[in-house]
Amino acid sequence: MLAREFGSLVPGNALKWKALRSDRGVWTFDVPDQMVEFAEQNGMRVKGHTLAWSKESSYPNWFLMLTRAEQLVAIRDHIQAVVGRYAGRITAWDVWNEAMANDGSGLLGGVSEDDIADAFRWAREADPDVVLLYNDYKIAGSGRKSDDVFAMLQRLVAIGAPVDGVGFQMHANLADAPPSATEIAANMARYEGLGLNVTISEMDVRIADLAGTTDERLEAQANYYRDVVGVCLAAPNCLGVTFWGFTDRYSWIDARHGAADPLLFDENLAATPAYFGVDRKSVV
Ligand code: G3I
């Protein structure tokens, strides 16, 4: 199904620190190696997710025991090893993930913009051709966090950090006023003005809390998928859309937020109205 329906693949967890390096000094590349091979055999591109984070919970315990200076050295070594291993095979990387606070209080976890700039530089050194992205949530539309991330990327571009673009995660809840297509298009346009690309990097659409019949909810979901994919297709700087999973059977949403049907294929791998919403826009 993956090979038939999709042109690119993003390992959801297999390239995270906890998966690659649960014990200090031990690297576990079996699963991502298999995924990259699968993608190559099927003519799919691969994006890597993700080299550095600001959330402590995303790192293994041994990393959290290091001093701040040691952590930065470990991040440098990590980026050199992982980007270098897949150079020429992984075509884009989420370099830093979820660094910005939601409430306007700036960067999280004692991370500085210089740290983020360094991470981009190390990734560029390890693969001169790979597309380097900053990735975050609540930044696809308008609002404080979206502006804070834009301002940070403006400064990173100004100092010459090798940033190629930004990922809008796009975990949408239709009952909670997700960004409109107009807002997303305007945001993509301002990044284009900055010379940066954008991607929709982790799209899924929750409808469990939406009013209406099941059919009405599924139709609203299909329309939202259609509109967001349509915005990307129309934006000259939008590199593509990644869905955060392809079947509702394994979506992270059920574990975190309760049963929902956020993706393009249901629990039994049948295409849902959302699939046809995307298809209406994406068939070229
Ligand atoms: O594989 C183990 C399993 O052996 C164990 O029994 C089980 C018990 O908890 O855990 C399993 O690992 C879980 C893993 O997902 C695989 O299902 C982890 O606990 C769980 O924390 C992990 O959650 C992932 C989460 O990121 C944290 O890394 C989700 O699958 C993944 O979809 C989610 O993805 C994030 C993006 O990286 C960043 N943006 C937000 C997005 C959604 O939260």
PDB file of N, CA and C and ligand atoms in Angstrom, residues 12-13 16 49-50 53 97-98 135 169 171 202 244 252 256, ligand 1:
ATOM      1  N   GLY A  12       8.359   7.273  11.418  1.00  0.00           N
ATOM      2  CA  GLY A  12       7.698   8.061  12.468  1.00  0.00           C
ATOM      3  C   GLY A  12       8.482   8.080  13.763  1.00  0.00           C
ATOM      4  N   ASN A  13       9.152   6.990  14.078  1.00  0.00           N
ATOM      5  CA  ASN A  13       9.907   6.902  15.333  1.00  0.00           C
ATOM      6  C   ASN A  13      11.322   6.342  15.164  1.00  0.00           C
ATOM      7  N   LYS A  16      14.508   8.457  15.719  1.00  0.00           N
ATOM      8  CA  LYS A  16      14.619   9.290  16.920  1.00  0.00           C
ATOM      9  C   LYS A  16      15.762   8.788  17.810  1.00  0.00           C
ATOM     10  N   HIS A  49      13.463  12.096  10.442  1.00  0.00           N
ATOM     11  CA  HIS A  49      12.757  12.771  11.545  1.00  0.00           C
ATOM     12  C   HIS A  49      13.254  12.188  12.839  1.00  0.00           C
ATOM     13  N   THR A  50      13.912  12.868  13.708  1.00  0.00           N
ATOM     14  CA  THR A  50      14.358  14.237  13.650  1.00  0.00           C
ATOM     15  C   THR A  50      15.666  14.305  14.416  1.00  0.00           C
ATOM     16  N   TRP A  53      15.972  17.917  19.415  1.00  0.00           N
ATOM     17  CA  TRP A  53      14.700  18.310  20.009  1.00  0.00           C
ATOM     18  C   TRP A  53      14.967  19.302  21.125  1.00  0.00           C
ATOM     19  N   ASN A  97      13.380  19.966  16.109  1.00  0.00           N
ATOM     20  CA  ASN A  97      11.947  19.740  16.237  1.00  0.00           C
ATOM     21  C   ASN A  97      11.394  20.408  17.489  1.00  0.00           C
ATOM     22  N   GLU A  98      10.317  21.179  17.320  1.00  0.00           N
ATOM     23  CA  GLU A  98       9.535  21.677  18.460  1.00  0.00           C
ATOM     24  C   GLU A  98      10.382  22.428  19.475  1.00  0.00           C
ATOM     25  N   ASN A 135      11.039  22.034  12.180  1.00  0.00           N
ATOM     26  CA  ASN A 135       9.712  21.414  12.209  1.00  0.00           C
ATOM     27  C   ASN A 135       8.993  21.724  13.524  1.00  0.00           C
ATOM     28  N   GLN A 169       3.518  20.984  11.084  1.00  0.00           N
ATOM     29  CA  GLN A 169       3.113  19.607  11.413  1.00  0.00           C
ATOM     30  C   GLN A 169       1.668  19.300  10.987  1.00  0.00           C
ATOM     31  N   HIS A 171      -1.203  18.764  12.778  1.00  0.00           N
ATOM     32  CA  HIS A 171      -2.088  17.858  13.518  1.00  0.00           C
ATOM     33  C   HIS A 171      -3.356  18.656  13.802  1.00  0.00           C
ATOM     34  N   GLU A 202       3.269  16.538   9.094  1.00  0.00           N
ATOM     35  CA  GLU A 202       2.730  15.455   9.933  1.00  0.00           C
ATOM     36  C   GLU A 202       1.211  15.529   9.949  1.00  0.00           C
ATOM     37  N   TRP A 244       0.713  11.753   8.975  1.00  0.00           N
ATOM     38  CA  TRP A 244       1.372  11.114  10.128  1.00  0.00           C
ATOM     39  C   TRP A 244       0.788   9.721  10.331  1.00  0.00           C
ATOM     40  N   TRP A 252      -1.055   7.549  16.264  1.00  0.00           N
ATOM     41  CA  TRP A 252      -0.703   7.959  17.630  1.00  0.00           C
ATOM     42  C   TRP A 252      -1.894   8.598  18.339  1.00  0.00           C
ATOM     43  N   ARG A 256      -3.197   8.771  22.466  1.00  0.00           N
ATOM     44  CA  ARG A 256      -3.082  10.041  23.174  1.00  0.00           C
ATOM     45  C   ARG A 256      -4.436  10.706  23.433  1.00  0.00           C
TER      46      ARG A 256
HETATM   47  O1  G3I B   1       7.358   0.378  20.930  1.00  0.00           O
HETATM   48  C1  G3I B   1       7.006   0.519  22.316  1.00  0.00           C
HETATM   49  C2  G3I B   1       6.357  -0.734  22.838  1.00  0.00           C
HETATM   50  O2  G3I B   1       7.286  -1.790  22.779  1.00  0.00           O
HETATM   51  C3  G3I B   1       5.897  -0.489  24.280  1.00  0.00           C
HETATM   52  O3  G3I B   1       5.227  -1.606  24.766  1.00  0.00           O
HETATM   53  C4  G3I B   1       4.978   0.716  24.337  1.00  0.00           C
HETATM   54  C5  G3I B   1       4.577   1.032  25.786  1.00  0.00           C
HETATM   55  O4  G3I B   1       4.353   2.414  25.980  1.00  0.00           O
HETATM   56  O5  G3I B   1       5.669   1.841  23.811  1.00  0.00           O
HETATM   57  C6  G3I B   1       6.050   1.684  22.460  1.00  0.00           C
HETATM   58  O6  G3I B   1       6.713   2.870  22.030  1.00  0.00           O
HETATM   59  C7  G3I B   1       5.880   3.970  21.812  1.00  0.00           C
HETATM   60  C8  G3I B   1       6.131   4.442  20.370  1.00  0.00           C
HETATM   61  O7  G3I B   1       5.403   5.627  20.140  1.00  0.00           O
HETATM   62  C9  G3I B   1       5.717   3.409  19.321  1.00  0.00           C
HETATM   63  O8  G3I B   1       4.339   3.195  19.376  1.00  0.00           O
HETATM   64  C10 G3I B   1       6.243   5.072  22.799  1.00  0.00           C
HETATM   65  O9  G3I B   1       5.891   4.685  24.108  1.00  0.00           O
HETATM   66  C11 G3I B   1       5.527   6.339  22.448  1.00  0.00           C
HETATM   67  O10 G3I B   1       5.996   7.402  23.278  1.00  0.00           O
HETATM   68  C12 G3I B   1       5.804   6.702  20.996  1.00  0.00           C
HETATM   69  O11 G3I B   1       5.036   7.826  20.685  1.00  0.00           O
HETATM   70  C13 G3I B   1       5.448   8.538  19.537  1.00  0.00           C
HETATM   71  C14 G3I B   1       5.625  10.004  19.927  1.00  0.00           C
HETATM   72  O12 G3I B   1       5.885  10.782  18.782  1.00  0.00           O
HETATM   73  C15 G3I B   1       6.802  10.183  20.904  1.00  0.00           C
HETATM   74  O13 G3I B   1       8.035   9.905  20.265  1.00  0.00           O
HETATM   75  C16 G3I B   1       4.366   8.405  18.467  1.00  0.00           C
HETATM   76  O14 G3I B   1       4.317   7.042  17.989  1.00  0.00           O
HETATM   77  C17 G3I B   1       4.658   9.334  17.307  1.00  0.00           C
HETATM   78  O15 G3I B   1       3.570   9.326  16.381  1.00  0.00           O
HETATM   79  C18 G3I B   1       4.829  10.764  17.850  1.00  0.00           C
HETATM   80  O16 G3I B   1       5.135  11.608  16.764  1.00  0.00           O
HETATM   81  C19 G3I B   1       5.279  12.993  17.096  1.00  0.00           C
HETATM   82  C20 G3I B   1       6.403  13.541  16.222  1.00  0.00           C
HETATM   83  O17 G3I B   1       7.596  12.815  16.447  1.00  0.00           O
HETATM   84  C21 G3I B   1       6.632  15.029  16.494  1.00  0.00           C
HETATM   85  N1  G3I B   1       5.402  15.772  16.360  1.00  0.00           N
HETATM   86  C22 G3I B   1       4.258  15.283  17.125  1.00  0.00           C
HETATM   87  C23 G3I B   1       3.999  13.803  16.814  1.00  0.00           C
HETATM   88  C24 G3I B   1       2.788  13.285  17.587  1.00  0.00           C
HETATM   89  O18 G3I B   1       3.002  13.321  18.973  1.00  0.00           O
END
